[in-house]
Coordinates of C-alpha atoms and ligand atoms in Angstrom, one line a residue:
X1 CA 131.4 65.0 84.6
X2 CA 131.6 67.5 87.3
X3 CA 130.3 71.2 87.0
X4 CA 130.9 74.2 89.8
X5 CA 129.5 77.4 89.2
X6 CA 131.1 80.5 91.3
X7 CA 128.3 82.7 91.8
X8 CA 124.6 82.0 92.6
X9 CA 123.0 85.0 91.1
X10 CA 120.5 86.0 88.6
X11 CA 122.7 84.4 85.7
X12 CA 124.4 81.7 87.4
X13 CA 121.8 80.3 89.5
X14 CA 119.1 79.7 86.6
X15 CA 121.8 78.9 84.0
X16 CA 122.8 76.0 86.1
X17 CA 119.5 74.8 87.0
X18 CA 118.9 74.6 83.4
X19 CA 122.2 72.5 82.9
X20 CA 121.2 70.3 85.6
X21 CA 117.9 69.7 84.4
X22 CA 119.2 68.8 80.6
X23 CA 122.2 66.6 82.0
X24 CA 120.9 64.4 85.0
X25 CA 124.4 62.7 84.3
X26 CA 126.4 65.8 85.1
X27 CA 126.9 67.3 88.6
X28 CA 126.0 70.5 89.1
X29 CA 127.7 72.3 92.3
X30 CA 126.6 76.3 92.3
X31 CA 128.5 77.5 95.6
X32 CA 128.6 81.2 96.3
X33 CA 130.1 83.4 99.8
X34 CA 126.8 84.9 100.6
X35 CA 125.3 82.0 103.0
X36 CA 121.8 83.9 102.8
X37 CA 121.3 83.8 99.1
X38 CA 122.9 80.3 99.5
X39 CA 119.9 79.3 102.2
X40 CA 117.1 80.9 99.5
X41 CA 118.3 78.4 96.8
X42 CA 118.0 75.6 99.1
X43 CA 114.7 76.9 99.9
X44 CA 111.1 77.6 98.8
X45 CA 111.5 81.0 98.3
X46 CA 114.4 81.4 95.4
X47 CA 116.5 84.5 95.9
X48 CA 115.4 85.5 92.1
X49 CA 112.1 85.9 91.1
X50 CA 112.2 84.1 87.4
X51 CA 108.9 82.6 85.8
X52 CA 109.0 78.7 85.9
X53 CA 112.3 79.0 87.2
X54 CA 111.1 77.1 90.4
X55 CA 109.9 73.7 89.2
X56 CA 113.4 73.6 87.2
X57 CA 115.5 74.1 90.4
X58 CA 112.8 71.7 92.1
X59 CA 113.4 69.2 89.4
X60 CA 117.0 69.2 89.6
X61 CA 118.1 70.0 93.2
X62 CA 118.7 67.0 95.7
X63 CA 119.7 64.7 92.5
X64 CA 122.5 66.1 90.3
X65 CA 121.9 70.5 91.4
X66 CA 123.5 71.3 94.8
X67 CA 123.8 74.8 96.1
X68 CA 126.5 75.7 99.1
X69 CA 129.3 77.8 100.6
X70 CA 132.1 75.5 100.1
X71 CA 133.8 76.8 97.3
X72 CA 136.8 75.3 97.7
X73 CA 135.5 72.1 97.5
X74 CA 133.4 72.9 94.4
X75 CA 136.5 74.0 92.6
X76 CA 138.7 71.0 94.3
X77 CA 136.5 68.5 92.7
X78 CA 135.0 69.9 89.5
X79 CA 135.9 69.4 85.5
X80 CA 134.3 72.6 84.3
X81 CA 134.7 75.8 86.3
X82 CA 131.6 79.0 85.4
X83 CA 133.0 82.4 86.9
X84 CA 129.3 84.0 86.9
X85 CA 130.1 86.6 89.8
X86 CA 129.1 90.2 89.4
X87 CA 131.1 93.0 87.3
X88 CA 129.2 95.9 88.9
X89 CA 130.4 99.2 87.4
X90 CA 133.8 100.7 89.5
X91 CA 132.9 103.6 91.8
X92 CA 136.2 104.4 92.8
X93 CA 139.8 104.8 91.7
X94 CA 140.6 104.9 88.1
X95 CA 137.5 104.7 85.7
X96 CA 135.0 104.9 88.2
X97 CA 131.8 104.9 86.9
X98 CA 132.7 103.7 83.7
X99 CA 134.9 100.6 84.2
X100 CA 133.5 97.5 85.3
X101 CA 135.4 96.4 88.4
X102 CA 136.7 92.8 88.2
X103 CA 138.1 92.4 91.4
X104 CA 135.7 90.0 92.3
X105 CA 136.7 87.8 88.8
X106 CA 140.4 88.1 90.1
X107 CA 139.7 86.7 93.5
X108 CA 137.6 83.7 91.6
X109 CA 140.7 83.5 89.4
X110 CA 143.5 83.4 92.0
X111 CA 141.1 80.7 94.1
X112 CA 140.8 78.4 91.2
X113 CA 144.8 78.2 90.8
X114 CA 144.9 77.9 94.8
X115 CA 143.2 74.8 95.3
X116 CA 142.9 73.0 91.4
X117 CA 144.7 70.2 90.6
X118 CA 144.7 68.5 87.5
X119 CA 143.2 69.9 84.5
X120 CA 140.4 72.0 84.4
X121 CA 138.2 74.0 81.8
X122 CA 137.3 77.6 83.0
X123 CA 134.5 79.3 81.8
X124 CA 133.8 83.1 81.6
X125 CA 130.3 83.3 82.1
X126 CA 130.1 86.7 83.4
X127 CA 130.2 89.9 81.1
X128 CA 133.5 90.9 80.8
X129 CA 135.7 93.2 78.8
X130 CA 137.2 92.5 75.7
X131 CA 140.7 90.9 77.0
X132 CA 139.8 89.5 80.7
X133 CA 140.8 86.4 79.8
X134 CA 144.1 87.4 79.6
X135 CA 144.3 88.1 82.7
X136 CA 142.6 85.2 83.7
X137 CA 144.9 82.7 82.0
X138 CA 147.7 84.7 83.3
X139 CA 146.2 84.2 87.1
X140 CA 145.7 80.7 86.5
X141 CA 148.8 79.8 84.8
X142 CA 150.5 80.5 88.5
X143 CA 148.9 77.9 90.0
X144 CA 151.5 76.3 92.9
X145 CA 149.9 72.7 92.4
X146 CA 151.0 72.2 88.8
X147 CA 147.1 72.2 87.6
X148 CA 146.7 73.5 83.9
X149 CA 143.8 75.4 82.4
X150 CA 141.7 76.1 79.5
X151 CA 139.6 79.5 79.3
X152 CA 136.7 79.9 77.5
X153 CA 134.3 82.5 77.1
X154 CA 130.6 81.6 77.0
X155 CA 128.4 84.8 77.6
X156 CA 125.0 84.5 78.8
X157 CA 122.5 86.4 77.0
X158 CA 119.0 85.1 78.7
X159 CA 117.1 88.1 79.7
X160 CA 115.6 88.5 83.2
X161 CA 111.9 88.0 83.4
X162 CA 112.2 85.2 80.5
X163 CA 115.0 83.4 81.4
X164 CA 113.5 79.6 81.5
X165 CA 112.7 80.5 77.9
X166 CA 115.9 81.7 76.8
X167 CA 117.7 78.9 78.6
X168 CA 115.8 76.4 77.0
X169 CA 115.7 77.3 73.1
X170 CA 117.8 80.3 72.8
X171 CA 118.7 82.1 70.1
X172 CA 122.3 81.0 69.9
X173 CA 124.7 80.0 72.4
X174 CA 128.4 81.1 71.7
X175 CA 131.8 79.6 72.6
X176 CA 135.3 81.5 72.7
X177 CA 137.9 79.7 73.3
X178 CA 141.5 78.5 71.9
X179 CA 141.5 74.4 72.7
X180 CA 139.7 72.4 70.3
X181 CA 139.1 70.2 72.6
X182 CA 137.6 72.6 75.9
X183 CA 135.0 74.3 73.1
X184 CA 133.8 70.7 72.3
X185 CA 133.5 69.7 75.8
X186 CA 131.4 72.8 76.2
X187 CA 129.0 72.1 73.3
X188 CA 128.4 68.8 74.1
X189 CA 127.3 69.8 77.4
X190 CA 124.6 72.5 75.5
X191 CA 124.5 70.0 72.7
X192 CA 122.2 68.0 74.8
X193 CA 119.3 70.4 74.4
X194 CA 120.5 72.9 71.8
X195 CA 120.6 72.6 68.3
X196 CA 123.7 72.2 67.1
X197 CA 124.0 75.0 64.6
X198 CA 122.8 77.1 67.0
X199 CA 126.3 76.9 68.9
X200 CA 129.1 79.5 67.0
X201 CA 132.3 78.8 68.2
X202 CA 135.1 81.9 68.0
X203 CA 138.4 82.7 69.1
X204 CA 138.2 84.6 72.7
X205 CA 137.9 88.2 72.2
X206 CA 135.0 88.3 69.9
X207 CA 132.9 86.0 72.4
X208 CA 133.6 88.9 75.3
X209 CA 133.3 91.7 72.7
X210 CA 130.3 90.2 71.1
X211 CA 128.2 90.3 74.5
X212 CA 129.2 93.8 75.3
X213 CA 128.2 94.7 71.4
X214 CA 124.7 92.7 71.5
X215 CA 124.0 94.6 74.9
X216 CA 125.2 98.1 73.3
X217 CA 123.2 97.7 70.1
X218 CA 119.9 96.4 72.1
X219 CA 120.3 99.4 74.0
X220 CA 120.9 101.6 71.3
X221 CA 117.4 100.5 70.3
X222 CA 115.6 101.6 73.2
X223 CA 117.8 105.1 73.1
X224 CA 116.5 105.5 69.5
X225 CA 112.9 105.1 70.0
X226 CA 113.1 107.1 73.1
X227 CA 114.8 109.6 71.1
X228 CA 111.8 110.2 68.8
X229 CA 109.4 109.5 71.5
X230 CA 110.2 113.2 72.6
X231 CA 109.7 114.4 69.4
X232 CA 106.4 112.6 69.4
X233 CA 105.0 114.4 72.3
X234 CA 105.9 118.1 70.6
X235 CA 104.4 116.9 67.2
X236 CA 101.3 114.8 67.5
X237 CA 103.3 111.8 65.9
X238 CA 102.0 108.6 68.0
X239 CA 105.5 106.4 68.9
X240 CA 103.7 103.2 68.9
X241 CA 102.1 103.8 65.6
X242 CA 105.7 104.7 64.4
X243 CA 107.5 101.8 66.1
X244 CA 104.8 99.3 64.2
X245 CA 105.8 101.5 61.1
X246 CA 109.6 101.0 60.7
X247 CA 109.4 97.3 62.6
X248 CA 107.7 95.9 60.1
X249 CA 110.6 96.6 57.8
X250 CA 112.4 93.5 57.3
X251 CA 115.8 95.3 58.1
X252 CA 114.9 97.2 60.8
X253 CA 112.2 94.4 62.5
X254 CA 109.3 94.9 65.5
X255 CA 111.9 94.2 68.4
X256 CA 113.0 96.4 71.1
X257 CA 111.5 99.3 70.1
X258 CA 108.8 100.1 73.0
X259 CA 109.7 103.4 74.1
X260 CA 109.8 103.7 78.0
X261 CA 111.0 105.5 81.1
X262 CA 114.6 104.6 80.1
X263 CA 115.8 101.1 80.2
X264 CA 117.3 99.6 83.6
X265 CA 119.1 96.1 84.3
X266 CA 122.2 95.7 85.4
X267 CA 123.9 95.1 82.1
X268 CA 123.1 98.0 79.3
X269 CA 124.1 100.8 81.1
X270 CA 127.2 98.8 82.2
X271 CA 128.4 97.1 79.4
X272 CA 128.1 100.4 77.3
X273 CA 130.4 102.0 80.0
X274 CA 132.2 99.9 79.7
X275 CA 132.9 99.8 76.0
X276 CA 133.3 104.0 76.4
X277 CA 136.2 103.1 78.5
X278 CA 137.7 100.3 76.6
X279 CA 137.8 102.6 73.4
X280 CA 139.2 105.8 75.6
X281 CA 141.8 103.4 76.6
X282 CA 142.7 102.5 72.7
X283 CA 142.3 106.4 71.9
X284 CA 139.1 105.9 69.9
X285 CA 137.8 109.1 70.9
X286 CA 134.7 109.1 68.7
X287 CA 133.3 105.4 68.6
X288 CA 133.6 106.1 72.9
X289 CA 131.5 109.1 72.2
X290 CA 129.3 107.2 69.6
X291 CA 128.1 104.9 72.3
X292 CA 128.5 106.9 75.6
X293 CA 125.1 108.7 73.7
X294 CA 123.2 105.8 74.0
X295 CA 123.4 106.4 77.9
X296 CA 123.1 109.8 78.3
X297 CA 119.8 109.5 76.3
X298 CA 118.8 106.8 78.5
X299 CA 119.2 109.5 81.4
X300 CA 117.9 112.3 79.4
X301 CA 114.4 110.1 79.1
X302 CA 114.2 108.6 82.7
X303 CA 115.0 112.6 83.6
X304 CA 112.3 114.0 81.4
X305 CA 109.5 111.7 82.4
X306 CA 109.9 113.0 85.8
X307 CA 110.3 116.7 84.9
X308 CA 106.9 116.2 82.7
X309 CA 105.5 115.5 86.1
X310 CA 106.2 118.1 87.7
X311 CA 105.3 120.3 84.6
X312 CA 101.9 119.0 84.1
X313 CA 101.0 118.7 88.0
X314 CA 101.3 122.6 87.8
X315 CA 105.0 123.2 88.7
X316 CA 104.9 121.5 91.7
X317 CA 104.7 118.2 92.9
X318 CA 106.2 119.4 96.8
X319 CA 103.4 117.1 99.6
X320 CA 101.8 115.9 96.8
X321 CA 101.0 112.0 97.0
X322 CA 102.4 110.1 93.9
X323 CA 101.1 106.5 93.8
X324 CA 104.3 104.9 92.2
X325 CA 103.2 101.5 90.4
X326 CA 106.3 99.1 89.7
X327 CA 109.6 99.3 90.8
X328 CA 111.5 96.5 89.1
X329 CA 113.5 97.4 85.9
X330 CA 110.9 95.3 84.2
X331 CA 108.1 92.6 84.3
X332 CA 108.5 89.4 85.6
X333 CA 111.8 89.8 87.8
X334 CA 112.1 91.2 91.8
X335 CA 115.4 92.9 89.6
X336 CA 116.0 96.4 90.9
X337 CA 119.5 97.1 89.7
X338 CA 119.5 100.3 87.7
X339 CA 115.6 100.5 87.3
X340 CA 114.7 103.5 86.0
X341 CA 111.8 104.0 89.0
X342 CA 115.0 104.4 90.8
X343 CA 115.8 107.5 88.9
X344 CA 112.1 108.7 88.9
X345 CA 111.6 108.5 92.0
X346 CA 114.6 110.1 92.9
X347 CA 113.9 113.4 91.0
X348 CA 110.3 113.9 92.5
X349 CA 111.9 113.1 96.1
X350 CA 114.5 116.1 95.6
X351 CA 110.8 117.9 94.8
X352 CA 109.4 117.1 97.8
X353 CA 106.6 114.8 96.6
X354 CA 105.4 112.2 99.1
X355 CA 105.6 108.8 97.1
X356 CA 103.8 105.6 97.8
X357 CA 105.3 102.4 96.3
X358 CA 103.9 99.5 95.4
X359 CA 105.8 96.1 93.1
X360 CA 104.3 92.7 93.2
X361 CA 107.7 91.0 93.4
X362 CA 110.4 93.7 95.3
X363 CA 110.9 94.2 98.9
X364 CA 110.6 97.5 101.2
X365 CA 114.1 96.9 101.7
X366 CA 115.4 97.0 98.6
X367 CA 113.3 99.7 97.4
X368 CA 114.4 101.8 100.4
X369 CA 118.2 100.6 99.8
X370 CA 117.7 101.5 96.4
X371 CA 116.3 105.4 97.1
X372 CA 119.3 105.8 99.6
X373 CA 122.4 104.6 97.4
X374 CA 120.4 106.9 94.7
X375 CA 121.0 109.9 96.9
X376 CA 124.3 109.5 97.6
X377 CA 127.1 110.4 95.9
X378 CA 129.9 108.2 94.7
X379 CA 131.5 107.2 97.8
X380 CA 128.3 106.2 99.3
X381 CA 127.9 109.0 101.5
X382 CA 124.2 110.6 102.3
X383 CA 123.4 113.7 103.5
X384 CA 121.1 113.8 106.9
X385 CA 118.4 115.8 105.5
X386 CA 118.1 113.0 102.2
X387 CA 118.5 110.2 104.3
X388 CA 115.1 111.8 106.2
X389 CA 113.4 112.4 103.4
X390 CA 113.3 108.7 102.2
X391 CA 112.3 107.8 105.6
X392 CA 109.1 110.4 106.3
X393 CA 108.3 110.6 101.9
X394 CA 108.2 107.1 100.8
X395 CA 106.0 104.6 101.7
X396 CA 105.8 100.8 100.6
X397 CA 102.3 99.3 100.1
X398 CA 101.6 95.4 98.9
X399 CA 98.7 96.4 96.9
X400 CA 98.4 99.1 93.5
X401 CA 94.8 100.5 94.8
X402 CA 96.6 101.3 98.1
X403 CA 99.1 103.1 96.5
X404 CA 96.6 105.3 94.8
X405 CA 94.1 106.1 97.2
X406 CA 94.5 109.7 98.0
X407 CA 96.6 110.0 95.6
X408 CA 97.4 113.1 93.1
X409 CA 98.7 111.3 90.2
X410 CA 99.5 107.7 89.5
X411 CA 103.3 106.9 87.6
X412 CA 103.2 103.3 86.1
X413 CA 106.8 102.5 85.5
X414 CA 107.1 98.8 85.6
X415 CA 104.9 97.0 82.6
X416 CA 103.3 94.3 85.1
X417 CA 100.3 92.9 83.6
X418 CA 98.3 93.2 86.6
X419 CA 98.3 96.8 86.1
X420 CA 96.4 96.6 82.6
X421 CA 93.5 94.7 84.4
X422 CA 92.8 96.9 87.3
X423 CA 89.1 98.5 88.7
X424 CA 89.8 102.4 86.8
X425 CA 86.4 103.6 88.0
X426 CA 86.9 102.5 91.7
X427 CA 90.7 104.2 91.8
X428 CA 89.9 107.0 90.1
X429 CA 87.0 107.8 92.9
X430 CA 89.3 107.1 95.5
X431 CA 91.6 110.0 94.1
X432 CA 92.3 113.8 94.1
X433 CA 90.9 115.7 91.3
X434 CA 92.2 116.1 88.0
X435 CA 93.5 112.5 89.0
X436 CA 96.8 112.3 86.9
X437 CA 98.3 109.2 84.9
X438 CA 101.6 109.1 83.8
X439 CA 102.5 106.1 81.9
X440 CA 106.2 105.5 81.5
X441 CA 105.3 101.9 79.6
X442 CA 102.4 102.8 77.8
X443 CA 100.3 99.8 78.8
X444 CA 97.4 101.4 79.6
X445 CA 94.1 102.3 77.7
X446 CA 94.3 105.9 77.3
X447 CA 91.0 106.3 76.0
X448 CA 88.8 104.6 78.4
X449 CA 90.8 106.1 80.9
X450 CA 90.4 109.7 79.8
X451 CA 86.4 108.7 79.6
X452 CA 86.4 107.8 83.3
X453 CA 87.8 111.4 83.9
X454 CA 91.6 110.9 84.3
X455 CA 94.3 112.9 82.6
X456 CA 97.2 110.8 81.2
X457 CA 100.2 110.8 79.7
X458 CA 102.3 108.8 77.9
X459 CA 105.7 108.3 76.7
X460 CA 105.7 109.9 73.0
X461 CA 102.1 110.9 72.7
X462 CA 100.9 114.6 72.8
X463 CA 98.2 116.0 75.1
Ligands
LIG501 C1 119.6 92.2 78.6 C2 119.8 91.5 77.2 O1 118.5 91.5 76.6 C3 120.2 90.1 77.5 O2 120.5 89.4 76.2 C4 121.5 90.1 78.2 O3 122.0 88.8 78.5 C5 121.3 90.9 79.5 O4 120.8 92.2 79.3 P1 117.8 92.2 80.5 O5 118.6 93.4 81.0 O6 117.6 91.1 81.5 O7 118.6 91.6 79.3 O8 116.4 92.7 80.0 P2 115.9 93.3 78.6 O9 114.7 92.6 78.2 O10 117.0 93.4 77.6 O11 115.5 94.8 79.0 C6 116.4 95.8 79.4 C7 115.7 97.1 79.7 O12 115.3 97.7 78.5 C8 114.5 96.9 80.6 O13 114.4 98.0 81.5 C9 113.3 97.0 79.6 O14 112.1 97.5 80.2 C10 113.9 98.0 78.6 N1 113.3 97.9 77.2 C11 113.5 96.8 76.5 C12 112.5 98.9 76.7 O15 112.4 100.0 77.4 N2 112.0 98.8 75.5 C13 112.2 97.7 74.7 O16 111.7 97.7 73.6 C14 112.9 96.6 75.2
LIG502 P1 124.6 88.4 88.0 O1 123.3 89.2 87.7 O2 125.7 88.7 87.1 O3 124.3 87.0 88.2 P2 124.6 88.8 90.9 O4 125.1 90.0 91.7 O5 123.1 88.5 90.9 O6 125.1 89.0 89.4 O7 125.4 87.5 91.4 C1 126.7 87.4 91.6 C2 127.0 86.5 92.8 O8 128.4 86.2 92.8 C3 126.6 87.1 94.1 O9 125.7 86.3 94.8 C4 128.0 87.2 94.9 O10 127.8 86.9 96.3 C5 128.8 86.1 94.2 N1 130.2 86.2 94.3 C6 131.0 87.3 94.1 N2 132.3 87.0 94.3 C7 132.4 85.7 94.7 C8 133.5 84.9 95.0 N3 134.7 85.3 95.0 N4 133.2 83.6 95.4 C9 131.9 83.2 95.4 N5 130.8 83.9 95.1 C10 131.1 85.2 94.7

């Protein structure tokens, strides 16, 4: 059996490395348009940062995993088709910033009916809204060379940082799909490592509306605790003390409820968009609004952390140095896409605060690329005095004492464990006096760092 993945991204690249590793006997043929990424697979140096992600692809790659450009190929001599390309929210036209824009979906569609032959299963690996399919099979079914398809729907639901894991014993995998015969051709290839009762089978449209509804009601999680995390700081209430309180509730359970900066990644905030528009366009006015809250707390707690800076460094924060620790939306992945450090940095830019950068895993460029498509508005367009301001008030560093040296207050907003372990006396030394902490993950020891002479703050506990 032949497999080709379109897209060689943070889902499909270690999804099929994972396949490859289970099932030596099936090929594996990732192809993607972007020859760099493409060159980074075939190297040392992965384009995703993923932990044991690299002796899997080193396992596989070179016997059954191959990563290349020619897509055409792939497609021309595969069984089993994965569309895991990106579904980035639409910044233009109709629904912009809500609607997830599957024009690049379409073009994978409309390629697939170009050059197949035969028959071929496709599968939807990328989140999509309730209904693409449709459009897909529609697509396909206009295929010039007589080829005939099946479309299934297999959403992946690894999460970045602990994706080997999930891969390899996850929770559930889940199959949508209309042919018998195409959803069993699917679980046998899971089957090989996963249990089977672990695969559900449905029809189509609750496999794409179940991954948009597991993303929305994880990230309605995170809103929640948030939530009360401001009420926390007005009241003396501690929000870890009254996470461990309600998680150990059976019903309500100790996941997902560490209240943070705001939760990033590219899928929450854009599968919940997402559904908002998909209920506007069936008229359901108030499940759109139900969810669309979940976001704009998200906002309302990424905007708050920053605004609690400026508050607490005495109304100002202008040519201040702000050593920011972490950029990545969370531990364990070089994953920048809708971090909330983006957002936080952002805000203390427009006040003039001179920020120094520092992330184990991301790249100057990104975090620069990042900053600048922050400041600009929907078209992409930046004004000259913004653009300036990234390039004279943020610095990147490769090391978190660098970033604080000098430094008026630290902001920890990526949970890397190197940050729990780090020399408290020697930074605090090296900084300006009071020497300020905020801690948007709450990961540090607020006690022993108050002893050493810092003031800190955390998400949802008073001062
Ligand atoms: C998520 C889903 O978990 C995964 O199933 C789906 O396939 C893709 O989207 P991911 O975005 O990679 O995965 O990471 P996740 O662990 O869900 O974290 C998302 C964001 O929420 C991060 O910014 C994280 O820091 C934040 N978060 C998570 C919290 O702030 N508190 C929590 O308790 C959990
Ligand atoms: P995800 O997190 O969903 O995996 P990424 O943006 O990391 O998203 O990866 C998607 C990949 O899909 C990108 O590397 C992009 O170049 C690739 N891609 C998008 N459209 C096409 C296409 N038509 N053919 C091949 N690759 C594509």
């Amino acid at each position: 059996m032949k497999i080709c993945c379109i897209g060689a991204g943070y889902v499909g690249g270690p999804t099929m490395a994972m396949i490859a590793k289970q099932c030596p006997e099936i090929s594996v043929h990732v192809v993607d348009l972007n020859q760099s990424r493409i060159d980074a697979w075939n190297s040392d140096e992965l384009p995703v940062y993923e932990p044991g992600l690299y002796e899997v692809v080193r396992e596989a790659r070179g016997r059954n995993l191959t990563f290349s450009t020619n897509v055409d190929q792939a497609i021309a001599e595969a069984d089993m088709i994965f569309i895991a390309v990106n579904t980035p929210t639409k910044h233009f036209g109709m629904g912009a910033g809500r609607a997830a824009n599957l024009e690049f979906i379409e073009k994978c569609a409309r390629q697939i009916a170009k050059v197949s032959e035969g028959h071929k299963i496709v599968v939807e690996k990328s989140t999509l809204p309730v209904r693409t399919a449709e459009a897909v099979k529609r697509i396909l079914s206009s295929s010039s060379n007589g080829a005939t398809f099946d479309v299934l729907s297999n959403p992946e639901f690894l999460a970045e940082g602990t994706a080997i894991e999930d891969l390899l014993d996850p929770d559930r995998v889940l199959i949508g799909g209309e042919s018998q015969a195409a959803v069993k051709a699917l679980a046998d290839v899971y089957g090989q490592w996963v249990a089977r009762e672990k695969i559900l089978t449905t029809n189509l449209w609750s496999s794409e509306l179940s991954k948009l509804t597991a993303n929305a009601f994880l990230a309605q999680r995170v809103s929640s605790i948030n939530a009360i995390s401001a009420l926390c700081e007005e009241t003396e209430a501690d929000i870890d003390e009254v996470s461990r309180a309600i998680g150990t509730d059976s019903r309500i359970g100790p996941k997902f409820l560490k209240a943070s900066v705001g939760f990033g990644g590219s899928c929450f905030q854009k599968d919940i968009l997402n559904l908002v528009y998909l209920c506007e366009h069936f008229g359901l006015r108030e499940v759109a609004d139900y969810w669309e809250q979940v976001v704009i707390m998200n906002d309302y707690q990424k905007r708050r952390f920053a605004e609690r800076i400026c508050r607490t460094m005495f109304n100002t924060v202008s040519d201040k140095k702000i050593a920011i620790w972490g950029f990545a939306f969370k531990k364990d992945t070089n994953d920048t896409r809708e971090s909330a450090a983006i957002y936080v940095c952002r805000d203390l830019l427009r006040e003039r605060a001179r920020l120094v950068i520092y992330d184990p895993k991301v790249s100057k460029e990104t975090i620069v690329s990042e900053l600048l498509t922050a400041l600009s508005d929907l078209s992409g367009t930046i004004s000259e005095t913004d653009r300036e301001l990234v390039q004279s008030n943020v610095t990147v560093v490769n090391d978190a004492y660098d970033a604080a040296n000098n430094a008026h207050a630290i902001a920890v907003l990526t949970e890397w464990d190197e940050f729990r372990e780090l020399d408290y006396e020697r930074i605090y030394d090296t900084m300006q006096k009071p020497a300020f902490v905020y801690d948007g993950r709450n990961i540090l020891d607020r006690q022993k760092l108050t002893k050493i002479g810092f003031e800190i703050f955390a998400i949802g506990k008073s001062n």
